[in-house]
Amino acid sequence: MVQYKEVAISEFFEKNSHLLGFDNPTKALLTVVKEAVDNSVDACEEANILPGIIVKIKSVKKDVFQVTVEDKGPGIEEKYVKKVFGKLLFGSKFKSLGEAGMQSRGQQGIGISASILYSQLTTGESALIESKVKNKMHYSCRLIIDTSKNIPIIEDEKKIESVKEQGTKITLKLKGVYRRVKGPEGFLKYVAIANPHAQITFFSPEGNKKVFKRVITKLPKKPKKVKPHPHGVELGTLIKMLARTKSRTLQAFLMNDFSKVGNTGAKEICDLVKLNLQTRPNAITREQISKLMDSMEQVKLQRPPTDCLSPIGEENIIKGLRKEYPADFVAACTRPVAVYRAIPFQIEVGLVYSKELPIDKQVNLVRFANKVPLFYQQSECGIYKAVVKTQWKRYGLQQPSGSLPIGPLVLAVHVASIWVPFISEGKQAIAPYPEIVKEIKLALSELGRKLQRYLSAEQRKYARERKRKLYERYAIEVATSLSNITGKNKDDIMGLLKKEIDKRGR
Amino acid sequence: MDKSTREEIGKEVIKRLKEKFGEALIANLKEEEALSLDIIVRAFSNIIFDEREQLIKLGSKTQSRAFFNVGQTRVFMQTLLVANACKSLIESGKTTSIRSLYYSTKHNIGNTKENTFEEQGESNPIIEDIEVNINALREELHLRANSKGAMVGNLTIIDSGDEIDLRKMGSGGWAVPSIVEPHTIQFKKCDAKFVLFIEKDTVWGRFNEDKFWKKHNCIIVHGGGQPPRGVRRVVKRMHEELKLPIYVLVDNDPWGFYIYSVVKQGSMKLAYESARMAVPDAKFIGLSSYDQEKYTLPDEVTIKLNDGDKKRIKELLNYKWFQKKEWRKELESMLKKGVKLELEALSSKNIAFITDTYLPEKIERKEWLS
């Protein structure tokens, strides 16, 4: 990717649209919605505003739709509009592995620009950007990208007074296919589950309005930027970091460019690799770098910092699932922060059991990466692999070998990380790193045990209920017979029987 | 016995029904005790053989039948339905068949599709439970079993007030009803010297046609295979009240021999009725396993024992009430020879051989088992 930066990135896009989620018209429509919504939610959270988002999809003509995404976020200053929307790879979120990072929805920062580009390529129309920053004029413009020079061109700028307080609105026209099932509405439902603090209103092309309600009014804790942790750092990354570092000594490099490395840690690493603390980072040979990596791995250090992550939280997952599904039983599990390749990550799993869901179908697996739903490439995803590898039969569910369990369940799995290892730029499947799969399996088995307890309690309840009904049914016959045999009042006998049945029903 | 005695018995039975299947249960309920009946077990495990009386009897094992037990609740409910039906039946003064009792207790439960009884097989054993547990006769519950069997001979009886001369019953004979208690059937004039119990109606037909009973001054009766209650009871009454010896004539196979045992010692199914049904003095007159040689019957009239026959013989040999030496010899010889012999086989001599020669000789020479 990086080498394309200087040449026309938009040419790269045209050749590689599949990597960015625009490989077919159905997916393209979904990707546009997803990128715009991701941006809105992130912008609101950064400005400490509870996200309120309106998504509108209008049918323009056959296979052409107009998508409008509007938020009540902080708005974008006029001078940044060009940069935010126009230049591929500019976005504030772009960073490469090894730099200080934090958990955010987008990762490469090309999403919204790619959407604008796709819109432009398929309909020839520019994007309409509207922005209102607090106490400023309402700004609007049309934006088009010069694909050979990779620069945005702004047209039709307008500034007007507006009563609207603040917010951003983007309107795009694009070629796409709208699907009711597993389309934008389903996507927004999943967004609502992972973001119960957001209120999302959706207008479908058929003119239906659907509101995904906000159920919590507290913003999630903001993730912090963190430096990489020495454990599990990859050779390529380390080489890159050594080449780029501003530190002048190895000691300073270790202490400044990594987290959780102090004087002692740095000394221990250097001793192990037999390098002087004062060695200049750019003077270290390839061979030494490889040894350095080994010793960084061996030295005992504190775990990576965990405050860089912003999990949804067990309580919120339960609330999010409950509001979107009819539920008889809901449980959630947030695992402690773990590390893969020196990158902190955290697994969260939610589970819904509902008698209203089909009992003979595979469970509905909903995958999230940094609170963003993943829609495609399910079977290639580490989350899917972890669910399949879990022994669901132990927890009272059927599971054909090598596939998802069967039952009236929704399983939501969230991977939060400062760097989610997607298997491709389409960002639809998470690489099955053993550490990640293991953590997911641990969380799943915890919920599995809870589910099993619930199911056996349900079974007992059901058995009790059946027993009670059986006794009640026969009690009428017994009371009639007893009354005829003894000449005593039938209702009195029935009353005595009822009392006994109640006593046993408890 | 007259009508008032019958009413008397009815009142007594109702009293017992009311106590066991009514008052005791309501008391259970009021004292918040388990709603449960103690039912005497009628299974093989509770069958005993009384060596002194030479009778099959029911032991004292009981089993609880509780309403608040998922496995027992249905049969508990059914027991009360049958008990109630019996009470109503006695009160009405009518008698009915066990099949119509089944229909009278069968109905939907509440507004479900479930029936109180799905088949007569559910209701029949409950009737027997009730008989055993309130120590009442089936007849006293005003219930009739299917009747089969016929009787002719030198005897005049009164059946429900009608005088019947059993010497003038033509070829079919008097059909023995299922209720033959003294209040319904009385013996009037008896000239007979013994009773011949015959297993099969076809053979009985031969004896009747030949007027065997006239020549030998006796009564002949058959039970159409395994004899029903009525036949067994009337045989028992003739033995006790008319002091007539009972001779049993059956096929030479385990099934025939078992019929002899039932007449003599009682059956497992009606173990609780043995004292009223069985005639311990009954004599086994034939066919014996040794009759083929004795009467030089040709080999072709014998039939090979099948697996079921062999299995049954071994089963009988294991019963406590089949341990008499002569009995065992009969059965073991049957097993050794591997053949059985039907009563009709005697016709190979000549058609009247059985009535003119075989039986008179056997009785004359007292060739029987007892």
JSON list of N, CA, C and O in Angstrom, two decimals, chain A residues 336-378:
[
{"chain": "A", "resi": 336, "resn": "PRO", "atom": "N", "xyz": [-10.11, -10.48, 29.95]},
{"chain": "A", "resi": 336, "resn": "PRO", "atom": "CA", "xyz": [-9.05, -9.53, 30.24]},
{"chain": "A", "resi": 336, "resn": "PRO", "atom": "C", "xyz": [-8.24, -9.27, 28.97]},
{"chain": "A", "resi": 336, "resn": "PRO", "atom": "O", "xyz": [-8.27, -10.08, 28.04]},
{"chain": "A", "resi": 337, "resn": "VAL", "atom": "N", "xyz": [-7.50, -8.16, 28.95]},
{"chain": "A", "resi": 337, "resn": "VAL", "atom": "CA", "xyz": [-6.71, -7.83, 27.76]},
{"chain": "A", "resi": 337, "resn": "VAL", "atom": "C", "xyz": [-5.62, -8.89, 27.58]},
{"chain": "A", "resi": 337, "resn": "VAL", "atom": "O", "xyz": [-5.01, -9.33, 28.54]},
{"chain": "A", "resi": 338, "resn": "ALA", "atom": "N", "xyz": [-5.43, -9.31, 26.36]},
{"chain": "A", "resi": 338, "resn": "ALA", "atom": "CA", "xyz": [-4.38, -10.27, 26.05]},
{"chain": "A", "resi": 338, "resn": "ALA", "atom": "C", "xyz": [-3.51, -9.68, 24.93]},
{"chain": "A", "resi": 338, "resn": "ALA", "atom": "O", "xyz": [-3.80, -8.58, 24.44]},
{"chain": "A", "resi": 339, "resn": "VAL", "atom": "N", "xyz": [-2.50, -10.41, 24.53]},
{"chain": "A", "resi": 339, "resn": "VAL", "atom": "CA", "xyz": [-1.55, -9.87, 23.58]},
{"chain": "A", "resi": 339, "resn": "VAL", "atom": "C", "xyz": [-1.30, -10.87, 22.46]},
{"chain": "A", "resi": 339, "resn": "VAL", "atom": "O", "xyz": [-1.16, -12.06, 22.71]},
{"chain": "A", "resi": 340, "resn": "TYR", "atom": "N", "xyz": [-1.32, -10.38, 21.23]},
{"chain": "A", "resi": 340, "resn": "TYR", "atom": "CA", "xyz": [-0.77, -11.21, 20.14]},
{"chain": "A", "resi": 340, "resn": "TYR", "atom": "C", "xyz": [0.30, -10.35, 19.48]},
{"chain": "A", "resi": 340, "resn": "TYR", "atom": "O", "xyz": [0.11, -9.16, 19.28]},
{"chain": "A", "resi": 341, "resn": "ARG", "atom": "N", "xyz": [1.43, -10.94, 19.18]},
{"chain": "A", "resi": 341, "resn": "ARG", "atom": "CA", "xyz": [2.51, -10.20, 18.52]},
{"chain": "A", "resi": 341, "resn": "ARG", "atom": "C", "xyz": [2.72, -8.83, 19.14]},
{"chain": "A", "resi": 341, "resn": "ARG", "atom": "O", "xyz": [2.80, -7.83, 18.44]},
{"chain": "A", "resi": 342, "resn": "ALA", "atom": "N", "xyz": [2.76, -8.80, 20.45]},
{"chain": "A", "resi": 342, "resn": "ALA", "atom": "CA", "xyz": [2.98, -7.55, 21.20]},
{"chain": "A", "resi": 342, "resn": "ALA", "atom": "C", "xyz": [1.87, -6.52, 21.04]},
{"chain": "A", "resi": 342, "resn": "ALA", "atom": "O", "xyz": [2.04, -5.36, 21.39]},
{"chain": "A", "resi": 343, "resn": "ILE", "atom": "N", "xyz": [0.77, -6.96, 20.49]},
{"chain": "A", "resi": 343, "resn": "ILE", "atom": "CA", "xyz": [-0.34, -6.02, 20.33]},
{"chain": "A", "resi": 343, "resn": "ILE", "atom": "C", "xyz": [-1.47, -6.41, 21.28]},
{"chain": "A", "resi": 343, "resn": "ILE", "atom": "O", "xyz": [-1.95, -7.55, 21.26]},
{"chain": "A", "resi": 344, "resn": "PRO", "atom": "N", "xyz": [-1.88, -5.47, 22.13]},
{"chain": "A", "resi": 344, "resn": "PRO", "atom": "CA", "xyz": [-2.97, -5.80, 23.05]},
{"chain": "A", "resi": 344, "resn": "PRO", "atom": "C", "xyz": [-4.29, -5.98, 22.31]},
{"chain": "A", "resi": 344, "resn": "PRO", "atom": "O", "xyz": [-4.55, -5.27, 21.33]},
{"chain": "A", "resi": 345, "resn": "PHE", "atom": "N", "xyz": [-5.02, -6.94, 22.73]},
{"chain": "A", "resi": 345, "resn": "PHE", "atom": "CA", "xyz": [-6.38, -7.11, 22.18]},
{"chain": "A", "resi": 345, "resn": "PHE", "atom": "C", "xyz": [-7.27, -7.64, 23.28]},
{"chain": "A", "resi": 345, "resn": "PHE", "atom": "O", "xyz": [-6.81, -8.12, 24.31]},
{"chain": "A", "resi": 346, "resn": "GLN", "atom": "N", "xyz": [-8.55, -7.53, 23.04]},
{"chain": "A", "resi": 346, "resn": "GLN", "atom": "CA", "xyz": [-9.50, -7.95, 24.06]},
{"chain": "A", "resi": 346, "resn": "GLN", "atom": "C", "xyz": [-10.69, -8.57, 23.37]},
{"chain": "A", "resi": 346, "resn": "GLN", "atom": "O", "xyz": [-11.16, -8.07, 22.34]},
{"chain": "A", "resi": 347, "resn": "ILE", "atom": "N", "xyz": [-11.14, -9.68, 23.93]},
{"chain": "A", "resi": 347, "resn": "ILE", "atom": "CA", "xyz": [-12.25, -10.42, 23.34]},
{"chain": "A", "resi": 347, "resn": "ILE", "atom": "C", "xyz": [-13.50, -10.23, 24.19]},
{"chain": "A", "resi": 347, "resn": "ILE", "atom": "O", "xyz": [-13.47, -10.30, 25.41]},
{"chain": "A", "resi": 348, "resn": "GLU", "atom": "N", "xyz": [-14.60, -10.02, 23.47]},
{"chain": "A", "resi": 348, "resn": "GLU", "atom": "CA", "xyz": [-15.89, -9.96, 24.17]},
{"chain": "A", "resi": 348, "resn": "GLU", "atom": "C", "xyz": [-16.87, -10.85, 23.42]},
{"chain": "A", "resi": 348, "resn": "GLU", "atom": "O", "xyz": [-16.85, -10.90, 22.19]},
{"chain": "A", "resi": 349, "resn": "VAL", "atom": "N", "xyz": [-17.70, -11.53, 24.17]},
{"chain": "A", "resi": 349, "resn": "VAL", "atom": "CA", "xyz": [-18.68, -12.40, 23.53]},
{"chain": "A", "resi": 349, "resn": "VAL", "atom": "C", "xyz": [-20.03, -12.20, 24.19]},
{"chain": "A", "resi": 349, "resn": "VAL", "atom": "O", "xyz": [-20.13, -12.04, 25.41]},
{"chain": "A", "resi": 350, "resn": "GLY", "atom": "N", "xyz": [-21.05, -12.15, 23.37]},
{"chain": "A", "resi": 350, "resn": "GLY", "atom": "CA", "xyz": [-22.41, -12.07, 23.88]},
{"chain": "A", "resi": 350, "resn": "GLY", "atom": "C", "xyz": [-23.22, -13.19, 23.29]},
{"chain": "A", "resi": 350, "resn": "GLY", "atom": "O", "xyz": [-22.93, -13.68, 22.19]},
{"chain": "A", "resi": 351, "resn": "LEU", "atom": "N", "xyz": [-24.24, -13.61, 24.04]},
{"chain": "A", "resi": 351, "resn": "LEU", "atom": "CA", "xyz": [-25.03, -14.75, 23.59]},
{"chain": "A", "resi": 351, "resn": "LEU", "atom": "C", "xyz": [-26.51, -14.49, 23.88]},
{"chain": "A", "resi": 351, "resn": "LEU", "atom": "O", "xyz": [-26.86, -14.02, 24.97]},
{"chain": "A", "resi": 352, "resn": "VAL", "atom": "N", "xyz": [-27.34, -14.76, 22.89]},
{"chain": "A", "resi": 352, "resn": "VAL", "atom": "CA", "xyz": [-28.79, -14.63, 23.09]},
{"chain": "A", "resi": 352, "resn": "VAL", "atom": "C", "xyz": [-29.41, -15.99, 22.83]},
{"chain": "A", "resi": 352, "resn": "VAL", "atom": "O", "xyz": [-29.11, -16.62, 21.82]},
{"chain": "A", "resi": 353, "resn": "TYR", "atom": "N", "xyz": [-30.24, -16.44, 23.74]},
{"chain": "A", "resi": 353, "resn": "TYR", "atom": "CA", "xyz": [-31.04, -17.64, 23.48]},
{"chain": "A", "resi": 353, "resn": "TYR", "atom": "C", "xyz": [-32.49, -17.21, 23.43]},
{"chain": "A", "resi": 353, "resn": "TYR", "atom": "O", "xyz": [-32.97, -16.56, 24.35]},
{"chain": "A", "resi": 354, "resn": "SER", "atom": "N", "xyz": [-33.15, -17.52, 22.32]},
{"chain": "A", "resi": 354, "resn": "SER", "atom": "CA", "xyz": [-34.53, -17.07, 22.18]},
{"chain": "A", "resi": 354, "resn": "SER", "atom": "C", "xyz": [-35.37, -18.14, 21.53]},
{"chain": "A", "resi": 354, "resn": "SER", "atom": "O", "xyz": [-35.01, -18.68, 20.48]},
{"chain": "A", "resi": 355, "resn": "LYS", "atom": "N", "xyz": [-36.51, -18.44, 22.15]},
{"chain": "A", "resi": 355, "resn": "LYS", "atom": "CA", "xyz": [-37.40, -19.47, 21.61]},
{"chain": "A", "resi": 355, "resn": "LYS", "atom": "C", "xyz": [-38.03, -19.00, 20.30]},
{"chain": "A", "resi": 355, "resn": "LYS", "atom": "O", "xyz": [-38.59, -19.79, 19.56]},
{"chain": "A", "resi": 356, "resn": "GLU", "atom": "N", "xyz": [-37.92, -17.71, 20.01]},
{"chain": "A", "resi": 356, "resn": "GLU", "atom": "CA", "xyz": [-38.51, -17.20, 18.77]},
{"chain": "A", "resi": 356, "resn": "GLU", "atom": "C", "xyz": [-37.58, -17.39, 17.57]},
{"chain": "A", "resi": 356, "resn": "GLU", "atom": "O", "xyz": [-37.99, -17.19, 16.44]},
{"chain": "A", "resi": 357, "resn": "LEU", "atom": "N", "xyz": [-36.34, -17.74, 17.84]},
{"chain": "A", "resi": 357, "resn": "LEU", "atom": "CA", "xyz": [-35.40, -17.98, 16.72]},
{"chain": "A", "resi": 357, "resn": "LEU", "atom": "C", "xyz": [-35.55, -19.44, 16.28]},
{"chain": "A", "resi": 357, "resn": "LEU", "atom": "O", "xyz": [-35.98, -20.27, 17.03]},
{"chain": "A", "resi": 358, "resn": "PRO", "atom": "N", "xyz": [-35.16, -19.71, 15.01]},
{"chain": "A", "resi": 358, "resn": "PRO", "atom": "CA", "xyz": [-35.31, -21.10, 14.52]},
{"chain": "A", "resi": 358, "resn": "PRO", "atom": "C", "xyz": [-34.42, -22.07, 15.29]},
{"chain": "A", "resi": 358, "resn": "PRO", "atom": "O", "xyz": [-33.25, -21.76, 15.53]},
{"chain": "A", "resi": 359, "resn": "ILE", "atom": "N", "xyz": [-34.97, -23.20, 15.68]},
{"chain": "A", "resi": 359, "resn": "ILE", "atom": "CA", "xyz": [-34.20, -24.13, 16.51]},
{"chain": "A", "resi": 359, "resn": "ILE", "atom": "C", "xyz": [-33.39, -25.11, 15.69]},
{"chain": "A", "resi": 359, "resn": "ILE", "atom": "O", "xyz": [-32.50, -25.76, 16.19]},
{"chain": "A", "resi": 360, "resn": "ASP", "atom": "N", "xyz": [-33.72, -25.21, 14.40]},
{"chain": "A", "resi": 360, "resn": "ASP", "atom": "CA", "xyz": [-33.04, -26.23, 13.59]},
{"chain": "A", "resi": 360, "resn": "ASP", "atom": "C", "xyz": [-32.03, -25.63, 12.62]},
{"chain": "A", "resi": 360, "resn": "ASP", "atom": "O", "xyz": [-31.55, -26.29, 11.72]},
{"chain": "A", "resi": 361, "resn": "LYS", "atom": "N", "xyz": [-31.71, -24.36, 12.83]},
{"chain": "A", "resi": 361, "resn": "LYS", "atom": "CA", "xyz": [-30.74, -23.71, 11.93]},
{"chain": "A", "resi": 361, "resn": "LYS", "atom": "C", "xyz": [-29.45, -23.44, 12.70]},
{"chain": "A", "resi": 361, "resn": "LYS", "atom": "O", "xyz": [-29.44, -23.43, 13.93]},
{"chain": "A", "resi": 362, "resn": "GLN", "atom": "N", "xyz": [-28.38, -23.17, 11.93]},
{"chain": "A", "resi": 362, "resn": "GLN", "atom": "CA", "xyz": [-27.13, -22.79, 12.58]},
{"chain": "A", "resi": 362, "resn": "GLN", "atom": "C", "xyz": [-27.34, -21.49, 13.35]},
{"chain": "A", "resi": 362, "resn": "GLN", "atom": "O", "xyz": [-28.16, -20.66, 12.97]},
{"chain": "A", "resi": 363, "resn": "VAL", "atom": "N", "xyz": [-26.57, -21.33, 14.41]},
{"chain": "A", "resi": 363, "resn": "VAL", "atom": "CA", "xyz": [-26.70, -20.11, 15.20]},
{"chain": "A", "resi": 363, "resn": "VAL", "atom": "C", "xyz": [-26.30, -18.92, 14.31]},
{"chain": "A", "resi": 363, "resn": "VAL", "atom": "O", "xyz": [-25.56, -19.07, 13.36]},
{"chain": "A", "resi": 364, "resn": "ASN", "atom": "N", "xyz": [-26.84, -17.78, 14.68]},
{"chain": "A", "resi": 364, "resn": "ASN", "atom": "CA", "xyz": [-26.51, -16.56, 13.95]},
{"chain": "A", "resi": 364, "resn": "ASN", "atom": "C", "xyz": [-25.26, -15.97, 14.58]},
{"chain": "A", "resi": 364, "resn": "ASN", "atom": "O", "xyz": [-25.27, -15.55, 15.73]},
{"chain": "A", "resi": 365, "resn": "LEU", "atom": "N", "xyz": [-24.16, -16.00, 13.83]},
{"chain": "A", "resi": 365, "resn": "LEU", "atom": "CA", "xyz": [-22.90, -15.48, 14.35]},
{"chain": "A", "resi": 365, "resn": "LEU", "atom": "C", "xyz": [-22.71, -14.04, 13.88]},
{"chain": "A", "resi": 365, "resn": "LEU", "atom": "O", "xyz": [-22.75, -13.76, 12.69]},
{"chain": "A", "resi": 366, "resn": "VAL", "atom": "N", "xyz": [-22.54, -13.14, 14.83]},
{"chain": "A", "resi": 366, "resn": "VAL", "atom": "CA", "xyz": [-22.33, -11.74, 14.50]},
{"chain": "A", "resi": 366, "resn": "VAL", "atom": "C", "xyz": [-20.91, -11.38, 14.94]},
{"chain": "A", "resi": 366, "resn": "VAL", "atom": "O", "xyz": [-20.56, -11.53, 16.10]},
{"chain": "A", "resi": 367, "resn": "ARG", "atom": "N", "xyz": [-20.12, -10.93, 13.96]},
{"chain": "A", "resi": 367, "resn": "ARG", "atom": "CA", "xyz": [-18.72, -10.65, 14.27]},
{"chain": "A", "resi": 367, "resn": "ARG", "atom": "C", "xyz": [-18.48, -9.14, 14.30]},
{"chain": "A", "resi": 367, "resn": "ARG", "atom": "O", "xyz": [-19.03, -8.40, 13.48]},
{"chain": "A", "resi": 368, "resn": "PHE", "atom": "N", "xyz": [-17.67, -8.73, 15.26]},
{"chain": "A", "resi": 368, "resn": "PHE", "atom": "CA", "xyz": [-17.32, -7.31, 15.34]},
{"chain": "A", "resi": 368, "resn": "PHE", "atom": "C", "xyz": [-15.81, -7.16, 15.47]},
{"chain": "A", "resi": 368, "resn": "PHE", "atom": "O", "xyz": [-15.16, -7.93, 16.16]},
{"chain": "A", "resi": 369, "resn": "ALA", "atom": "N", "xyz": [-15.26, -6.13, 14.79]},
{"chain": "A", "resi": 369, "resn": "ALA", "atom": "CA", "xyz": [-13.88, -5.76, 15.02]},
{"chain": "A", "resi": 369, "resn": "ALA", "atom": "C", "xyz": [-13.92, -4.29, 15.40]},
{"chain": "A", "resi": 369, "resn": "ALA", "atom": "O", "xyz": [-14.44, -3.46, 14.65]},
{"chain": "A", "resi": 370, "resn": "ASN", "atom": "N", "xyz": [-13.42, -3.98, 16.57]},
{"chain": "A", "resi": 370, "resn": "ASN", "atom": "CA", "xyz": [-13.50, -2.61, 17.08]},
{"chain": "A", "resi": 370, "resn": "ASN", "atom": "C", "xyz": [-14.90, -2.02, 16.91]},
{"chain": "A", "resi": 370, "resn": "ASN", "atom": "O", "xyz": [-15.07, -0.92, 16.39]},
{"chain": "A", "resi": 371, "resn": "LYS", "atom": "N", "xyz": [-15.90, -2.80, 17.32]},
{"chain": "A", "resi": 371, "resn": "LYS", "atom": "CA", "xyz": [-17.30, -2.37, 17.35]},
{"chain": "A", "resi": 371, "resn": "LYS", "atom": "C", "xyz": [-17.93, -2.23, 15.96]},
{"chain": "A", "resi": 371, "resn": "LYS", "atom": "O", "xyz": [-19.06, -1.76, 15.85]},
{"chain": "A", "resi": 372, "resn": "VAL", "atom": "N", "xyz": [-17.19, -2.61, 14.91]},
{"chain": "A", "resi": 372, "resn": "VAL", "atom": "CA", "xyz": [-17.75, -2.55, 13.57]},
{"chain": "A", "resi": 372, "resn": "VAL", "atom": "C", "xyz": [-18.13, -3.96, 13.14]},
{"chain": "A", "resi": 372, "resn": "VAL", "atom": "O", "xyz": [-17.32, -4.88, 13.25]},
{"chain": "A", "resi": 373, "resn": "PRO", "atom": "N", "xyz": [-19.36, -4.13, 12.67]},
{"chain": "A", "resi": 373, "resn": "PRO", "atom": "CA", "xyz": [-19.78, -5.47, 12.24]},
{"chain": "A", "resi": 373, "resn": "PRO", "atom": "C", "xyz": [-19.01, -5.93, 11.01]},
{"chain": "A", "resi": 373, "resn": "PRO", "atom": "O", "xyz": [-18.70, -5.13, 10.14]},
{"chain": "A", "resi": 374, "resn": "LEU", "atom": "N", "xyz": [-18.70, -7.21, 10.97]},
{"chain": "A", "resi": 374, "resn": "LEU", "atom": "CA", "xyz": [-18.05, -7.80, 9.80]},
{"chain": "A", "resi": 374, "resn": "LEU", "atom": "C", "xyz": [-19.11, -8.62, 9.07]},
{"chain": "A", "resi": 374, "resn": "LEU", "atom": "O", "xyz": [-19.78, -9.44, 9.69]},
{"chain": "A", "resi": 375, "resn": "PHE", "atom": "N", "xyz": [-19.23, -8.39, 7.78]},
{"chain": "A", "resi": 375, "resn": "PHE", "atom": "CA", "xyz": [-20.35, -8.98, 7.04]},
{"chain": "A", "resi": 375, "resn": "PHE", "atom": "C", "xyz": [-19.96, -10.11, 6.12]},
{"chain": "A", "resi": 375, "resn": "PHE", "atom": "O", "xyz": [-20.74, -10.96, 5.79]},
{"chain": "A", "resi": 376, "resn": "TYR", "atom": "N", "xyz": [-18.73, -10.07, 5.65]},
{"chain": "A", "resi": 376, "resn": "TYR", "atom": "CA", "xyz": [-18.34, -11.03, 4.62]},
{"chain": "A", "resi": 376, "resn": "TYR", "atom": "C", "xyz": [-17.21, -11.94, 5.09]},
{"chain": "A", "resi": 376, "resn": "TYR", "atom": "O", "xyz": [-16.67, -11.73, 6.17]},
{"chain": "A", "resi": 377, "resn": "GLN", "atom": "N", "xyz": [-16.91, -12.92, 4.28]},
{"chain": "A", "resi": 377, "resn": "GLN", "atom": "CA", "xyz": [-15.78, -13.83, 4.52]},
{"chain": "A", "resi": 377, "resn": "GLN", "atom": "C", "xyz": [-15.85, -14.50, 5.89]},
{"chain": "A", "resi": 377, "resn": "GLN", "atom": "O", "xyz": [-14.84, -14.69, 6.55]},
{"chain": "A", "resi": 378, "resn": "GLN", "atom": "N", "xyz": [-17.07, -14.85, 6.30]},
{"chain": "A", "resi": 378, "resn": "GLN", "atom": "CA", "xyz": [-17.23, -15.40, 7.64]},
{"chain": "A", "resi": 378, "resn": "GLN", "atom": "C", "xyz": [-16.34, -16.62, 7.87]},
{"chain": "A", "resi": 378, "resn": "GLN", "atom": "O", "xyz": [-15.67, -16.73, 8.89]}
]
